[in-house]
PDB file of C-alpha atoms in Angstrom:
ATOM      1  CA  MET A   1      16.834 171.456  91.821  1.00  0.00           C
ATOM      2  CA  THR A   2      14.390 170.036  94.049  1.00  0.00           C
ATOM      3  CA  THR A   3      15.921 167.205  96.158  1.00  0.00           C
ATOM      4  CA  HIS A   4      14.336 164.503  93.774  1.00  0.00           C
ATOM      5  CA  GLU A   5      15.442 165.929  90.482  1.00  0.00           C
ATOM      6  CA  GLN A   6      18.690 164.603  89.441  1.00  0.00           C
ATOM      7  CA  ALA A   7      21.665 166.283  87.362  1.00  0.00           C
ATOM      8  CA  PRO A   8      22.204 165.536  83.917  1.00  0.00           C
ATOM      9  CA  ALA A   9      24.405 162.424  83.356  1.00  0.00           C
ATOM     10  CA  VAL A  10      26.007 164.311  80.471  1.00  0.00           C
ATOM     11  CA  PRO A  11      26.979 167.969  80.134  1.00  0.00           C
ATOM     12  CA  ALA A  12      24.240 169.920  78.814  1.00  0.00           C
ATOM     13  CA  ASP A  13      26.016 171.040  75.619  1.00  0.00           C
ATOM     14  CA  PRO A  14      27.374 166.842  74.627  1.00  0.00           C
ATOM     15  CA  GLU A  15      28.915 168.886  71.753  1.00  0.00           C
ATOM     16  CA  ALA A  16      31.136 171.384  74.100  1.00  0.00           C
ATOM     17  CA  ALA A  17      34.754 170.872  73.427  1.00  0.00           C
ATOM     18  CA  PRO A  18      37.005 168.298  75.523  1.00  0.00           C
ATOM     19  CA  ILE A  19      38.736 169.449  78.371  1.00  0.00           C
ATOM     20  CA  ARG A  20      42.536 170.136  77.584  1.00  0.00           C
ATOM     21  CA  PHE A  21      45.298 170.178  80.310  1.00  0.00           C
ATOM     22  CA  ASP A  22      48.650 171.664  79.722  1.00  0.00           C
ATOM     23  CA  THR A  23      50.394 169.060  81.477  1.00  0.00           C
ATOM     24  CA  LYS A  24      50.679 165.513  81.812  1.00  0.00           C
ATOM     25  CA  ILE A  25      50.635 162.621  84.059  1.00  0.00           C
ATOM     26  CA  ALA A  26      52.842 159.550  82.855  1.00  0.00           C
ATOM     27  CA  VAL A  27      53.809 156.196  84.470  1.00  0.00           C
ATOM     28  CA  LEU A  28      56.412 154.209  82.720  1.00  0.00           C
ATOM     29  CA  LEU A  29      56.452 150.277  83.473  1.00  0.00           C
ATOM     30  CA  ARG A  30      58.853 147.814  83.055  1.00  0.00           C
ATOM     31  CA  GLU A  31      57.808 146.012  79.965  1.00  0.00           C
ATOM     32  CA  ASP A  32      59.111 142.495  81.561  1.00  0.00           C
ATOM     33  CA  LEU A  33      56.555 143.031  84.985  1.00  0.00           C
ATOM     34  CA  GLU A  34      53.884 140.588  86.180  1.00  0.00           C
ATOM     35  CA  THR A  35      50.545 141.958  86.114  1.00  0.00           C
ATOM     36  CA  TRP A  36      50.127 141.977  89.697  1.00  0.00           C
ATOM     37  CA  GLN A  37      53.494 143.837  89.918  1.00  0.00           C
ATOM     38  CA  ARG A  38      52.778 146.646  86.976  1.00  0.00           C
ATOM     39  CA  LEU A  39      49.346 147.216  89.039  1.00  0.00           C
ATOM     40  CA  ASN A  40      50.588 147.510  92.164  1.00  0.00           C
ATOM     41  CA  VAL A  41      54.065 149.728  91.104  1.00  0.00           C
ATOM     42  CA  THR A  42      51.450 152.043  89.064  1.00  0.00           C
ATOM     43  CA  ALA A  43      48.976 152.637  92.361  1.00  0.00           C
ATOM     44  CA  PHE A  44      52.448 153.304  94.411  1.00  0.00           C
ATOM     45  CA  LEU A  45      53.758 155.542  91.863  1.00  0.00           C
ATOM     46  CA  VAL A  46      50.610 157.714  91.228  1.00  0.00           C
ATOM     47  CA  SER A  47      50.145 158.233  95.033  1.00  0.00           C
ATOM     48  CA  GLY A  48      53.449 160.417  95.344  1.00  0.00           C
ATOM     49  CA  LEU A  49      52.257 162.700  92.401  1.00  0.00           C
ATOM     50  CA  SER A  50      48.978 163.400  94.357  1.00  0.00           C
ATOM     51  CA  HIS A  51      50.316 164.161  97.138  1.00  0.00           C
ATOM     52  CA  GLN A  52      53.124 166.648  95.830  1.00  0.00           C
ATOM     53  CA  PHE A  53      50.319 168.335  93.697  1.00  0.00           C
ATOM     54  CA  PRO A  54      47.064 168.096  95.261  1.00  0.00           C
ATOM     55  CA  GLU A  55      46.151 170.711  92.556  1.00  0.00           C
ATOM     56  CA  LEU A  56      45.983 167.208  90.308  1.00  0.00           C
ATOM     57  CA  VAL A  57      43.123 165.864  92.430  1.00  0.00           C
ATOM     58  CA  GLY A  58      39.511 167.039  91.555  1.00  0.00           C
ATOM     59  CA  GLU A  59      36.492 167.088  93.594  1.00  0.00           C
ATOM     60  CA  PRO A  60      34.491 164.125  95.871  1.00  0.00           C
ATOM     61  CA  TYR A  61      32.337 161.896  93.881  1.00  0.00           C
ATOM     62  CA  GLU A  62      28.676 161.303  94.445  1.00  0.00           C
ATOM     63  CA  ASP A  63      26.198 159.204  92.869  1.00  0.00           C
ATOM     64  CA  ALA A  64      22.621 159.900  92.317  1.00  0.00           C
ATOM     65  CA  ASP A  65      21.537 158.319  96.391  1.00  0.00           C
ATOM     66  CA  ALA A  66      24.427 160.646  97.740  1.00  0.00           C
ATOM     67  CA  VAL A  67      26.669 158.345  98.684  1.00  0.00           C
ATOM     68  CA  GLY A  68      30.556 160.066  98.729  1.00  0.00           C
ATOM     69  CA  TYR A  69      33.304 158.685  97.084  1.00  0.00           C
ATOM     70  CA  LEU A  70      37.133 160.014  97.263  1.00  0.00           C
ATOM     71  CA  PRO A  71      37.999 162.664  94.929  1.00  0.00           C
ATOM     72  CA  MET A  72      40.628 161.239  91.655  1.00  0.00           C
ATOM     73  CA  PHE A  73      42.699 162.873  89.432  1.00  0.00           C
ATOM     74  CA  ARG A  74      41.363 165.780  86.951  1.00  0.00           C
ATOM     75  CA  GLN A  75      42.878 164.269  84.034  1.00  0.00           C
ATOM     76  CA  PRO A  76      44.207 160.973  82.799  1.00  0.00           C
ATOM     77  CA  VAL A  77      47.150 158.970  83.630  1.00  0.00           C
ATOM     78  CA  LEU A  78      48.720 157.495  80.723  1.00  0.00           C
ATOM     79  CA  VAL A  79      50.518 154.543  81.149  1.00  0.00           C
ATOM     80  CA  PHE A  80      53.699 153.158  79.179  1.00  0.00           C
ATOM     81  CA  GLU A  81      55.878 150.047  79.228  1.00  0.00           C
ATOM     82  CA  GLY A  82      59.850 150.106  77.908  1.00  0.00           C
ATOM     83  CA  THR A  83      62.324 148.269  78.387  1.00  0.00           C
ATOM     84  CA  ARG A  84      65.348 148.313  80.930  1.00  0.00           C
ATOM     85  CA  ASP A  85      67.223 150.412  78.769  1.00  0.00           C
ATOM     86  CA  THR A  86      64.088 153.058  78.182  1.00  0.00           C
ATOM     87  CA  LEU A  87      63.267 153.319  82.010  1.00  0.00           C
ATOM     88  CA  ALA A  88      67.232 154.212  82.378  1.00  0.00           C
ATOM     89  CA  SER A  89      67.225 156.625  79.784  1.00  0.00           C
ATOM     90  CA  ALA A  90      63.570 158.063  80.765  1.00  0.00           C
ATOM     91  CA  HIS A  91      65.029 157.948  84.362  1.00  0.00           C
ATOM     92  CA  ALA A  92      68.221 160.252  82.995  1.00  0.00           C
ATOM     93  CA  ARG A  93      66.414 162.643  81.179  1.00  0.00           C
ATOM     94  CA  VAL A  94      63.877 163.195  83.958  1.00  0.00           C
ATOM     95  CA  LEU A  95      66.576 164.267  86.181  1.00  0.00           C
ATOM     96  CA  SER A  96      68.092 166.600  83.861  1.00  0.00           C
ATOM     97  CA  ARG A  97      64.694 168.576  83.310  1.00  0.00           C
ATOM     98  CA  ALA A  98      64.089 168.524  86.682  1.00  0.00           C
ATOM     99  CA  LEU A  99      60.886 167.411  86.537  1.00  0.00           C
ATOM    100  CA  PRO A 100      58.671 166.117  89.331  1.00  0.00           C
ATOM    101  CA  ARG A 101      59.092 162.003  89.648  1.00  0.00           C
ATOM    102  CA  ALA A 102      58.454 159.154  91.695  1.00  0.00           C
ATOM    103  CA  LEU A 103      60.340 155.351  91.245  1.00  0.00           C
ATOM    104  CA  PHE A 104      59.948 152.541  92.040  1.00  0.00           C
ATOM    105  CA  THR A 105      62.309 149.720  92.171  1.00  0.00           C
ATOM    106  CA  SER A 106      63.265 146.003  91.809  1.00  0.00           C
ATOM    107  CA  ASP A 107      63.973 146.027  95.234  1.00  0.00           C
ATOM    108  CA  LEU A 108      60.567 147.180  96.962  1.00  0.00           C
ATOM    109  CA  PHE A 109      58.882 144.139  95.523  1.00  0.00           C
ATOM    110  CA  GLY A 110      60.967 142.578  98.771  1.00  0.00           C
ATOM    111  CA  THR A 111      59.633 145.341 101.512  1.00  0.00           C
ATOM    112  CA  GLY A 112      56.717 145.689 103.444  1.00  0.00           C
ATOM    113  CA  ASN A 113      56.271 149.401 104.634  1.00  0.00           C
ATOM    114  CA  ASP A 114      57.375 152.530 103.528  1.00  0.00           C
ATOM    115  CA  ARG A 115      60.080 152.847 105.741  1.00  0.00           C
ATOM    116  CA  ASP A 116      61.782 150.014 104.388  1.00  0.00           C
ATOM    117  CA  ASN A 117      60.939 150.883 100.901  1.00  0.00           C
ATOM    118  CA  ARG A 118      62.458 154.703 101.243  1.00  0.00           C
ATOM    119  CA  ALA A 119      65.662 152.446 103.169  1.00  0.00           C
ATOM    120  CA  ALA A 120      65.988 150.249 100.240  1.00  0.00           C
ATOM    121  CA  VAL A 121      66.290 153.188  97.627  1.00  0.00           C
ATOM    122  CA  ARG A 122      68.905 155.130  99.874  1.00  0.00           C
ATOM    123  CA  VAL A 123      71.175 152.788 100.216  1.00  0.00           C
ATOM    124  CA  VAL A 124      71.704 152.701  96.020  1.00  0.00           C
ATOM    125  CA  PRO A 125      73.514 155.268  93.884  1.00  0.00           C
ATOM    126  CA  THR A 126      71.476 156.209  91.382  1.00  0.00           C
ATOM    127  CA  ALA A 127      73.231 154.831  88.534  1.00  0.00           C
ATOM    128  CA  GLU A 128      72.498 151.845  89.991  1.00  0.00           C
ATOM    129  CA  LEU A 129      69.051 151.780  90.746  1.00  0.00           C
ATOM    130  CA  ASP A 130      67.131 148.390  89.237  1.00  0.00           C
ATOM    131  CA  LEU A 131      64.252 150.971  87.973  1.00  0.00           C
ATOM    132  CA  VAL A 132      60.945 148.923  87.130  1.00  0.00           C
ATOM    133  CA  GLY A 133      58.689 151.850  87.206  1.00  0.00           C
ATOM    134  CA  LEU A 134      58.752 155.908  86.801  1.00  0.00           C
ATOM    135  CA  ALA A 135      55.900 158.673  87.290  1.00  0.00           C
ATOM    136  CA  VAL A 136      56.456 161.545  85.974  1.00  0.00           C
ATOM    137  CA  HIS A 137      54.163 165.177  86.030  1.00  0.00           C
ATOM    138  CA  GLY A 138      55.005 168.034  84.060  1.00  0.00           C
ATOM    139  CA  PRO A 139      54.462 170.350  80.550  1.00  0.00           C
ATOM    140  CA  LYS A 140      52.875 168.030  77.764  1.00  0.00           C
ATOM    141  CA  ASN A 141      55.898 168.508  75.541  1.00  0.00           C
ATOM    142  CA  ALA A 142      58.790 167.797  78.608  1.00  0.00           C
ATOM    143  CA  VAL A 143      56.800 164.654  79.545  1.00  0.00           C
ATOM    144  CA  ASP A 144      56.732 163.205  76.094  1.00  0.00           C
ATOM    145  CA  LYS A 145      60.548 164.001  75.920  1.00  0.00           C
ATOM    146  CA  VAL A 146      61.063 162.044  79.058  1.00  0.00           C
ATOM    147  CA  LEU A 147      59.454 159.311  77.194  1.00  0.00           C
ATOM    148  CA  LYS A 148      61.154 159.144  74.106  1.00  0.00           C
ATOM    149  CA  GLY A 149      61.240 155.259  73.309  1.00  0.00           C
ATOM    150  CA  ALA A 150      58.347 154.172  75.365  1.00  0.00           C
ATOM    151  CA  ARG A 151      55.475 152.730  74.236  1.00  0.00           C
ATOM    152  CA  MET A 152      51.925 153.069  75.185  1.00  0.00           C
ATOM    153  CA  HIS A 153      50.908 150.192  77.860  1.00  0.00           C
ATOM    154  CA  PRO A 154      48.600 147.752  75.923  1.00  0.00           C
TER     155      PRO A 154
END
């Protein structure tokens, strides 16, 4: 390909089978969060997964003008919502299955940096965490079991 040719915008075989993943990335949000909180919590939660599992991150992007962009997850992030009880149950299940997880508690809305965030979580016993968000990564069936009772975010 010469420098003036562009790669096709779609795969050469548009009927090629879709890519399937053995794992699932999911975020569970408490249903009573405001919109800005949902977005903020989701962003924070998935950042933890990308750090722990660098293989989940694909290659950098580049547009037709050779402007580069940061890589992103190679697979979709599914976002769910549920009640406070749904979140508590999911948290118990994710812990019992020892799946990789990230959490966001209501206390973190009142802090302004990573050090204070970690300190706010550290002083609360596991059973008393006021969860507003949970992210999990693992085999599809295990993640589905953790999310039992949650519904897809609208």
